[in-house]
mmCIF file of C-alpha atoms and ligand atoms in Angstrom:
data_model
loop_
_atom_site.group_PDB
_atom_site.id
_atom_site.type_symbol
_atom_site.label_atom_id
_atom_site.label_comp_id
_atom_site.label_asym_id
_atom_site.label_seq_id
_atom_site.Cartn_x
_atom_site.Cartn_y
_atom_site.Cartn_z
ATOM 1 C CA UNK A 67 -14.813 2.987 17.317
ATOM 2 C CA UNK A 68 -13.931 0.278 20.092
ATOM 3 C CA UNK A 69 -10.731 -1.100 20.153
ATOM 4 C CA UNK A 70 -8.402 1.510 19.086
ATOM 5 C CA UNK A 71 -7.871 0.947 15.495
ATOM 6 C CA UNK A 72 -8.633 2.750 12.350
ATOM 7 C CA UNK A 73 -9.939 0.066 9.072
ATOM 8 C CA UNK A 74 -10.567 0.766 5.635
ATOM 9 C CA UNK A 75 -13.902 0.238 6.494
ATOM 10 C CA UNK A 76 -15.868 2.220 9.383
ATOM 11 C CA UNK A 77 -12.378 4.064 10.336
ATOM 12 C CA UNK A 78 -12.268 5.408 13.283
ATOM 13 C CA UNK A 79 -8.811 6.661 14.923
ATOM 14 C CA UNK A 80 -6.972 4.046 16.453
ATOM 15 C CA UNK A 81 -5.900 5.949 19.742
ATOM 16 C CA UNK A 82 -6.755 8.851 21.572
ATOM 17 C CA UNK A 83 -6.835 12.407 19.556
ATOM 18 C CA UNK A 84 -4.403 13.257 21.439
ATOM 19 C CA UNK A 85 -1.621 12.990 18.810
ATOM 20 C CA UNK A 86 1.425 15.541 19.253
ATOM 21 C CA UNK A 87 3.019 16.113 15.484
ATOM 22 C CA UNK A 88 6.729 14.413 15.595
ATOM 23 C CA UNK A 89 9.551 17.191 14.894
ATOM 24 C CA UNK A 90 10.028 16.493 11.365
ATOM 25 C CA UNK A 91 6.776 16.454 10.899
ATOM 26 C CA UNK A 92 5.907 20.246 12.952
ATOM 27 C CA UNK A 93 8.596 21.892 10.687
ATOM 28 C CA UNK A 94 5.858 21.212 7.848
ATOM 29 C CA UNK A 95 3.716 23.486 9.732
ATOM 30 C CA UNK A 96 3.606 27.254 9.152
ATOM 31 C CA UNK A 97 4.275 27.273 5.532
ATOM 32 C CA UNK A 98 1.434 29.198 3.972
ATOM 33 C CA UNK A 99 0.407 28.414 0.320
ATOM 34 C CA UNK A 100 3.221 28.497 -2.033
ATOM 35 C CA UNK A 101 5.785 29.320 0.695
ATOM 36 C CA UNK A 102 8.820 27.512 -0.867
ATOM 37 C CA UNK A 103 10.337 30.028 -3.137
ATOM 38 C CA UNK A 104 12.591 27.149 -4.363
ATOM 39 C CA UNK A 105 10.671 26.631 -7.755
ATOM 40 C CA UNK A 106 9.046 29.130 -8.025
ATOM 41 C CA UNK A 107 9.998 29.467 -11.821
ATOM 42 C CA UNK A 108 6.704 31.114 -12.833
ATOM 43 C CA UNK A 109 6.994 31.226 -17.085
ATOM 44 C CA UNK A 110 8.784 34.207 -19.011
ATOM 45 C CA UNK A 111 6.419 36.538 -18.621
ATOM 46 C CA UNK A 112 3.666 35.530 -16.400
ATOM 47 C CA UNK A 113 1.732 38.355 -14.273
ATOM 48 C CA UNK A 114 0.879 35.521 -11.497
ATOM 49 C CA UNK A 115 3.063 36.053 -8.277
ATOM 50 C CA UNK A 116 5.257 33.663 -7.782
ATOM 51 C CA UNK A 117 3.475 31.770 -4.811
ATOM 52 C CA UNK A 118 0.345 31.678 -7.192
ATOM 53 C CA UNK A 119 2.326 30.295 -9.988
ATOM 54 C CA UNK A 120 3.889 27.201 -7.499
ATOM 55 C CA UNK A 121 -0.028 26.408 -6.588
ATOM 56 C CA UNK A 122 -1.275 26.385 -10.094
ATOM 57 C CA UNK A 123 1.724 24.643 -11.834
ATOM 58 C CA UNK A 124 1.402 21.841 -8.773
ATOM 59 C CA UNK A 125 -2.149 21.727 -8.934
ATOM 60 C CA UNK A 126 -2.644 21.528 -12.688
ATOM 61 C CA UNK A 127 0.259 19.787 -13.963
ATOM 62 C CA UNK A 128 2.307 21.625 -15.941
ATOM 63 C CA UNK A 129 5.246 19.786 -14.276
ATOM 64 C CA UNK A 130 6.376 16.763 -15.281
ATOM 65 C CA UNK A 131 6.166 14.076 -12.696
ATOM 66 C CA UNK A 132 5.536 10.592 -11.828
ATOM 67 C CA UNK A 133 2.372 9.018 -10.495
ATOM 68 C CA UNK A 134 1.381 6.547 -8.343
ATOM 69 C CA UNK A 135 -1.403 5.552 -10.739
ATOM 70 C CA UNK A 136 -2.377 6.812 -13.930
ATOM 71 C CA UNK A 137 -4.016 10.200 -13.729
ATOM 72 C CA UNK A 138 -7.849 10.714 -13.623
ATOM 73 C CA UNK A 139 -8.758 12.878 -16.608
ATOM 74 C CA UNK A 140 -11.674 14.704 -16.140
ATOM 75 C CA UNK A 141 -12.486 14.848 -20.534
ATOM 76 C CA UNK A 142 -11.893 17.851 -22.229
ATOM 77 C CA UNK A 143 -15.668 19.711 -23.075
ATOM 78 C CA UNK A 144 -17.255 18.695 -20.211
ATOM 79 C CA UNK A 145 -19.239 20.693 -17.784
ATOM 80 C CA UNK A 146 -16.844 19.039 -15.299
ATOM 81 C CA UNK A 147 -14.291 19.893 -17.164
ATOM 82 C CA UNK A 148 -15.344 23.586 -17.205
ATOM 83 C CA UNK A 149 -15.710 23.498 -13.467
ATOM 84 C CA UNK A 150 -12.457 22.084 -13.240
ATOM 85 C CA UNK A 151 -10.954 25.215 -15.051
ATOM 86 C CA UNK A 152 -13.275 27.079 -12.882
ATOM 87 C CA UNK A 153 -11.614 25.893 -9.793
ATOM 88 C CA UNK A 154 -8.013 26.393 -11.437
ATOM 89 C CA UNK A 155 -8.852 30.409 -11.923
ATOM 90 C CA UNK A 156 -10.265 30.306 -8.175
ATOM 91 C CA UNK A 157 -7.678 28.905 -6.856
ATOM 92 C CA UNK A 158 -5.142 31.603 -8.701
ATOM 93 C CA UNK A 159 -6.879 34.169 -6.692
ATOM 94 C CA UNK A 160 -4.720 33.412 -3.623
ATOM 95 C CA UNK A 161 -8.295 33.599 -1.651
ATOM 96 C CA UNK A 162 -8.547 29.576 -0.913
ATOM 97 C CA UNK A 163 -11.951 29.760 1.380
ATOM 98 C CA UNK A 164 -13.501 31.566 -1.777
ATOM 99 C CA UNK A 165 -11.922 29.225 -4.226
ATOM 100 C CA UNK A 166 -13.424 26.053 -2.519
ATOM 101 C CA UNK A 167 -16.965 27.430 -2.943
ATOM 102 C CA UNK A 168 -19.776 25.930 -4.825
ATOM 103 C CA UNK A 169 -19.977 28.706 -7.335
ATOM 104 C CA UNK A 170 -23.024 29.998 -8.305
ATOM 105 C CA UNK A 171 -25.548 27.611 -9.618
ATOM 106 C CA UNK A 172 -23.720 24.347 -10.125
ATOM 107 C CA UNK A 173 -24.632 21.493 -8.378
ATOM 108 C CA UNK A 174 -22.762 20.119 -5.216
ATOM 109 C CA UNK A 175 -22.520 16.562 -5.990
ATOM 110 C CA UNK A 176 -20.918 18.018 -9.194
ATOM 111 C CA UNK A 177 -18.454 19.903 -7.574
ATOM 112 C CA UNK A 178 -17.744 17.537 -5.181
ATOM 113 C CA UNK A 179 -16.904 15.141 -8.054
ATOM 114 C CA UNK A 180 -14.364 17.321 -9.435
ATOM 115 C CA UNK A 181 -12.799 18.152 -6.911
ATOM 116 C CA UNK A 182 -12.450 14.703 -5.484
ATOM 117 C CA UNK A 183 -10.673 13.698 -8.853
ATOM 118 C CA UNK A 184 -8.515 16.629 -9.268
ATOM 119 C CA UNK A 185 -7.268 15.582 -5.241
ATOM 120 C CA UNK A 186 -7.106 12.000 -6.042
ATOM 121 C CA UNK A 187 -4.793 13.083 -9.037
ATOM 122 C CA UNK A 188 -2.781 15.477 -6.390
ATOM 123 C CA UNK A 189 -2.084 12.866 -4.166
ATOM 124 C CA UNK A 190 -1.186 10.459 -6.547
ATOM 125 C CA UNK A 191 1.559 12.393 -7.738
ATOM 126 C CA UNK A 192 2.423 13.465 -4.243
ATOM 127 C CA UNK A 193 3.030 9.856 -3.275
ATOM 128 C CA UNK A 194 4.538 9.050 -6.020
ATOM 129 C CA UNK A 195 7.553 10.895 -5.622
ATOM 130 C CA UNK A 196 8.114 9.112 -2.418
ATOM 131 C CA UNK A 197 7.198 5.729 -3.564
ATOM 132 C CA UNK A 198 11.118 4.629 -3.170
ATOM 133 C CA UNK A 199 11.232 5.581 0.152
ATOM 134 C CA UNK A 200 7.444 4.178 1.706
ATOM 135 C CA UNK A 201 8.836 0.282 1.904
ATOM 136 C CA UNK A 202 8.011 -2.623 3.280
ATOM 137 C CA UNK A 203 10.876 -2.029 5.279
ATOM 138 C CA UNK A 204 10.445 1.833 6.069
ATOM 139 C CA UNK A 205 6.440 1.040 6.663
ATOM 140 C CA UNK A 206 6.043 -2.317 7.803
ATOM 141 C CA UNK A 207 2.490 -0.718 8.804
ATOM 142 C CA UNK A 208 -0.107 1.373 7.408
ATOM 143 C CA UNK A 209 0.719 4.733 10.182
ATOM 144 C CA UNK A 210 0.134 8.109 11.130
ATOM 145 C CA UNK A 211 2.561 8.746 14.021
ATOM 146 C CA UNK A 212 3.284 6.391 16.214
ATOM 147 C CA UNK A 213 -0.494 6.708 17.931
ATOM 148 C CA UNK A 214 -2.448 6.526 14.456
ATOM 149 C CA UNK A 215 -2.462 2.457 12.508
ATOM 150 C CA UNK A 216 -4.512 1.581 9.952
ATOM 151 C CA UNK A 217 -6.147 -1.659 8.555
ATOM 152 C CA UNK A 218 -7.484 -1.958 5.442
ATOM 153 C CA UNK A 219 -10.802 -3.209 4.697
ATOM 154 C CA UNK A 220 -12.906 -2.152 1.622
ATOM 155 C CA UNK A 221 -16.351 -2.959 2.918
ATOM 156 C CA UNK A 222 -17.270 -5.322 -0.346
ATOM 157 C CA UNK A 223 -14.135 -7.385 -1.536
ATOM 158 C CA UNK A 224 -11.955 -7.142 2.050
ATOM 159 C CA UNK A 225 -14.435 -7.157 4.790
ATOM 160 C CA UNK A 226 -12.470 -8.046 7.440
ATOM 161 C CA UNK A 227 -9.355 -5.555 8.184
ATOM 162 C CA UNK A 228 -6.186 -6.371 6.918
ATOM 163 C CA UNK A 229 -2.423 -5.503 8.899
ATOM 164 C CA UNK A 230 -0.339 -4.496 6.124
ATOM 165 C CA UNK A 231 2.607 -2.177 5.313
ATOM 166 C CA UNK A 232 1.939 1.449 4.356
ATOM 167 C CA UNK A 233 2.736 0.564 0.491
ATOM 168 C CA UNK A 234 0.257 -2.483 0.134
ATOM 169 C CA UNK A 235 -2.380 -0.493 2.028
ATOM 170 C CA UNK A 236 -1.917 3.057 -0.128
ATOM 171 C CA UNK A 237 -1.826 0.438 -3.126
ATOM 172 C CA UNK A 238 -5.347 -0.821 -2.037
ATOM 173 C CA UNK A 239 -6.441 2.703 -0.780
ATOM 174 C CA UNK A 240 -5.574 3.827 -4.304
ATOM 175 C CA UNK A 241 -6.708 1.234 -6.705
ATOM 176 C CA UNK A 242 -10.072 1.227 -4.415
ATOM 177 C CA UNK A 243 -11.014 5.503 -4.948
ATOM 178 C CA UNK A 244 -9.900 4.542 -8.639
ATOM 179 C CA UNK A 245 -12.409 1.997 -9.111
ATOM 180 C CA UNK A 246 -14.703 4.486 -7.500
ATOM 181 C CA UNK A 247 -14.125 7.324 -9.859
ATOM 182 C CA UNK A 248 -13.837 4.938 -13.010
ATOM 183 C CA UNK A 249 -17.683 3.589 -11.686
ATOM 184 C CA UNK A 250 -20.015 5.652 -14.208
ATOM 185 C CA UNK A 251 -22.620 4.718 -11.970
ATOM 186 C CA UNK A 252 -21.410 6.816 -9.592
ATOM 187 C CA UNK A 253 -19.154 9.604 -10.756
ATOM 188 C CA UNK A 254 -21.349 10.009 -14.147
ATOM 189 C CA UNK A 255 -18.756 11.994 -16.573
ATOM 190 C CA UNK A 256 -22.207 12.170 -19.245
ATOM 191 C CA UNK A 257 -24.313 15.194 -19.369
ATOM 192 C CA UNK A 258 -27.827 14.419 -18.320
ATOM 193 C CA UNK A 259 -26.675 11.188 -16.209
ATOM 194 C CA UNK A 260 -27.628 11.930 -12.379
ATOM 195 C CA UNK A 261 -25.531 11.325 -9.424
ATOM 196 C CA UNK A 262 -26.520 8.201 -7.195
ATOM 197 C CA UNK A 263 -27.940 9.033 -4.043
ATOM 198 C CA UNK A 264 -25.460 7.546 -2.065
ATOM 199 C CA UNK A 265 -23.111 10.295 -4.068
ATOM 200 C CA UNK A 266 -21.853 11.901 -1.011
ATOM 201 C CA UNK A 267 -21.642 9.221 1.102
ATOM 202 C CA UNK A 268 -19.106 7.509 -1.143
ATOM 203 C CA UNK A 269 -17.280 10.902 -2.034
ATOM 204 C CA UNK A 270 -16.843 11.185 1.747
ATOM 205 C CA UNK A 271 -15.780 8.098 2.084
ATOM 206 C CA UNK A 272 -12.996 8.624 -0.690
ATOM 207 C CA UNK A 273 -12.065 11.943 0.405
ATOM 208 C CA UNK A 274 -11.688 9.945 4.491
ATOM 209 C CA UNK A 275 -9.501 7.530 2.649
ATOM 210 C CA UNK A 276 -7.226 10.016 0.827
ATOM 211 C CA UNK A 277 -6.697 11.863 3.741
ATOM 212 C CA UNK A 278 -4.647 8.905 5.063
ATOM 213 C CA UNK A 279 -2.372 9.208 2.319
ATOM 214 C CA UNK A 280 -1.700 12.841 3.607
ATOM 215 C CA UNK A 281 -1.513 12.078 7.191
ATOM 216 C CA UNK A 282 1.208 9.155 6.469
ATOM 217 C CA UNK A 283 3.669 11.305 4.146
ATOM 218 C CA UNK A 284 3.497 14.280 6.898
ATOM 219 C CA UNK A 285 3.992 11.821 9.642
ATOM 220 C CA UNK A 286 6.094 9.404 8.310
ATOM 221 C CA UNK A 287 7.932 10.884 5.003
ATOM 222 C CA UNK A 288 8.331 14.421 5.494
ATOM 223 C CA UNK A 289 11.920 14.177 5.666
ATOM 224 C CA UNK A 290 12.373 13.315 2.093
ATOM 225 C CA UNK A 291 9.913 15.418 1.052
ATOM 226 C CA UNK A 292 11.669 18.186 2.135
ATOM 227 C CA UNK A 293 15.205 16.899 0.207
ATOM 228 C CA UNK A 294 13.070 16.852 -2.827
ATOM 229 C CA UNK A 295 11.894 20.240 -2.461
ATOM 230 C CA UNK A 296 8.270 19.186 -2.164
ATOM 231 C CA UNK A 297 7.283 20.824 0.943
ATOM 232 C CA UNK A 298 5.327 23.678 -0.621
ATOM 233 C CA UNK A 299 3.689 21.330 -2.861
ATOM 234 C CA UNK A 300 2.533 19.189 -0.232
ATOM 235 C CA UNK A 301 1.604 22.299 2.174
ATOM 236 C CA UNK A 302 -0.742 23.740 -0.753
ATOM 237 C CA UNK A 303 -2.269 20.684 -1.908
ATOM 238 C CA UNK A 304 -3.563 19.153 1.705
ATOM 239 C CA UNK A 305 -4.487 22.979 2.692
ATOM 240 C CA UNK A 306 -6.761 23.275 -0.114
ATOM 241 C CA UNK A 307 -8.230 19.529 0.879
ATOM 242 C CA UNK A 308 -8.458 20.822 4.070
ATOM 243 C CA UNK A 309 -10.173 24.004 3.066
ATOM 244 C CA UNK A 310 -12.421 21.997 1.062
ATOM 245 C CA UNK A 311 -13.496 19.032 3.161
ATOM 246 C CA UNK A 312 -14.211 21.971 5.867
ATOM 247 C CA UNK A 313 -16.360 23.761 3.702
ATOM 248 C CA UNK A 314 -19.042 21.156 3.155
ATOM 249 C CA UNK A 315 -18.550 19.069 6.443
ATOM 250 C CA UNK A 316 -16.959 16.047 4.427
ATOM 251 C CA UNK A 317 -14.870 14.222 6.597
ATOM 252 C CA UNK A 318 -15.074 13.798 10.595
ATOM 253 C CA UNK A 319 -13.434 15.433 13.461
ATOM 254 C CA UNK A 320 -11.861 12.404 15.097
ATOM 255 C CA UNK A 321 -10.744 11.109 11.262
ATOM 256 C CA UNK A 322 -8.394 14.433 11.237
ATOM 257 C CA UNK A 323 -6.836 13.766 14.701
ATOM 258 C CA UNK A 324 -3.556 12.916 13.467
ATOM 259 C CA UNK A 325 -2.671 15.717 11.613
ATOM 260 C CA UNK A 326 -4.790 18.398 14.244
ATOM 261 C CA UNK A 327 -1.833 20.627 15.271
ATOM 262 C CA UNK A 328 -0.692 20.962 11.276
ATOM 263 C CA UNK A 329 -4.447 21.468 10.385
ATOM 264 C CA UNK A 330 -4.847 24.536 12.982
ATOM 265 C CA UNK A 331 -1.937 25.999 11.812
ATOM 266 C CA UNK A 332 -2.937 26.019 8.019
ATOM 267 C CA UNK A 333 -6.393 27.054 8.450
ATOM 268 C CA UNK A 334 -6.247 29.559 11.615
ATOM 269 C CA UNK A 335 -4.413 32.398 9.410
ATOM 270 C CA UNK A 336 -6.362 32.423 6.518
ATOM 271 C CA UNK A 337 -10.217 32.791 8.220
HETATM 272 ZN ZN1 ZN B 93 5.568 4.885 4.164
#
């Protein structure tokens, strides 16, 4: 990447790796999954452990919260949808490196696909309970720290990168991976309908793209985050992306720089 600047399109980082985590942002770091006792609130009843029941009622919705855009649904009776359900009871296990997995005779691409929707949907709701505070004012740039800017470019309809707030950009970011997940061409929701070849290209691509998202609220939003108790939510959703984009090589080294020092800390404990 030449001059120092990360676009929509071919993405590098814009500065040097070198990026040291702001204080706000380090406080985010040793939380393990479901750390935040806060709301807990596991249901009347329920054998999970409390941390377990955080993950799963973050990860799968059973709270009530507001979206950036409209949730992907993955339709009810699908294989995908099974695999889905599959990754839910995983996931419950506590065991994260085991829960990313391709289990036992599915296919990757398939996987992959699921999993890139149910993170899309994660990060969707994550940002959208900071929407009111990721302005133009706030974010009059698309950043990561203050080494890590943005552009966006899409490659087809924006070729050419594009300086814009954080808001506009995670507005294009967004409505671009939903465009990509709503294509039937290539995330194929029928039975019988094969991925495209370029499958995992494009998924790593989305997944490069999403990360942003991440690596903005940490850096720039964490503070608000924390006043709306969503630490723990945040902590266990970008540690199982993390998890997951390690486990099948998905998104580059240098694309991670600016959240390296949060992304050591979440993965070195749990080997
Ligand atoms: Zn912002």
């Amino acid at each position: 990447m030449a001059a120092g600047r990360a676009t929509g399109g071919g993405g590098g980082a814009v500065s040097p790796p070198r990026g040291v985590l702001p204080a706000h942002a380090r406080r985010a770091l040793p939380l393990p999954l479901g750390a935040e006792p806060r709301r807990a609130a596991p249901s009347p009843g329920s054998r999970r452990s409390p941390s377990t029941a955080i993950a799963m009622s973050f990860l799968f919705g059973s709270r009530s919260s507001k979206t950036f855009k409209p949730k992907k649904n993955i339709p009810e009776g699908s294989h995908q949808y099974e695999l889905l359900k599959h990754a839910e009871a995983t996931l419950g296990s506590g065991n994260l490196r085991m829960a990313v997995m391709l289990p036992e005779g599915e296919d990757l691409n398939e996987w992959v696909a699921v999993n890139t929707v149910d993170f899309f949907n994660q990060i969707n709701m994550l940002y959208g309970t900071i929407t009111d505070f990721c302005t133009e004012e706030s974010c009059p740039v698309m950043s990561a720290g203050p080494k890590y800017e943005y552009h966006w470019a899409d490659g087809t309809n924006i070729k050419k990168p594009i300086k814009c707030s954080a808001p506009k950009y995670i507005d294009y970011l967004m409505t671009w991976v939903q465009d990509q997940l709503d294509d039937e061409t290539l995330f194929p929701s029928k039975i019988g309908v094969p991925f495209p070849k370029n499958f995992m290209s494009v998924a790593k691509t989305i997944l490069k793209r999403l990360f942003r998202v991440y690596a903005h609220i940490y850096h720039q939003h964490f503070d608000p985050v924390i006043q709306l108790q969503e630490e723990a939510h945040l902590n266990t959703s970008f540690k199982h992306f993390i998890f997951f984009v390690q486990e099948f090589n998905l998104i580059d080294r240098r694309e991670l720089a600016p959240l390296q020092e949060l992304i050591e800390k979440l993965t070195s404990k749990d080997r």
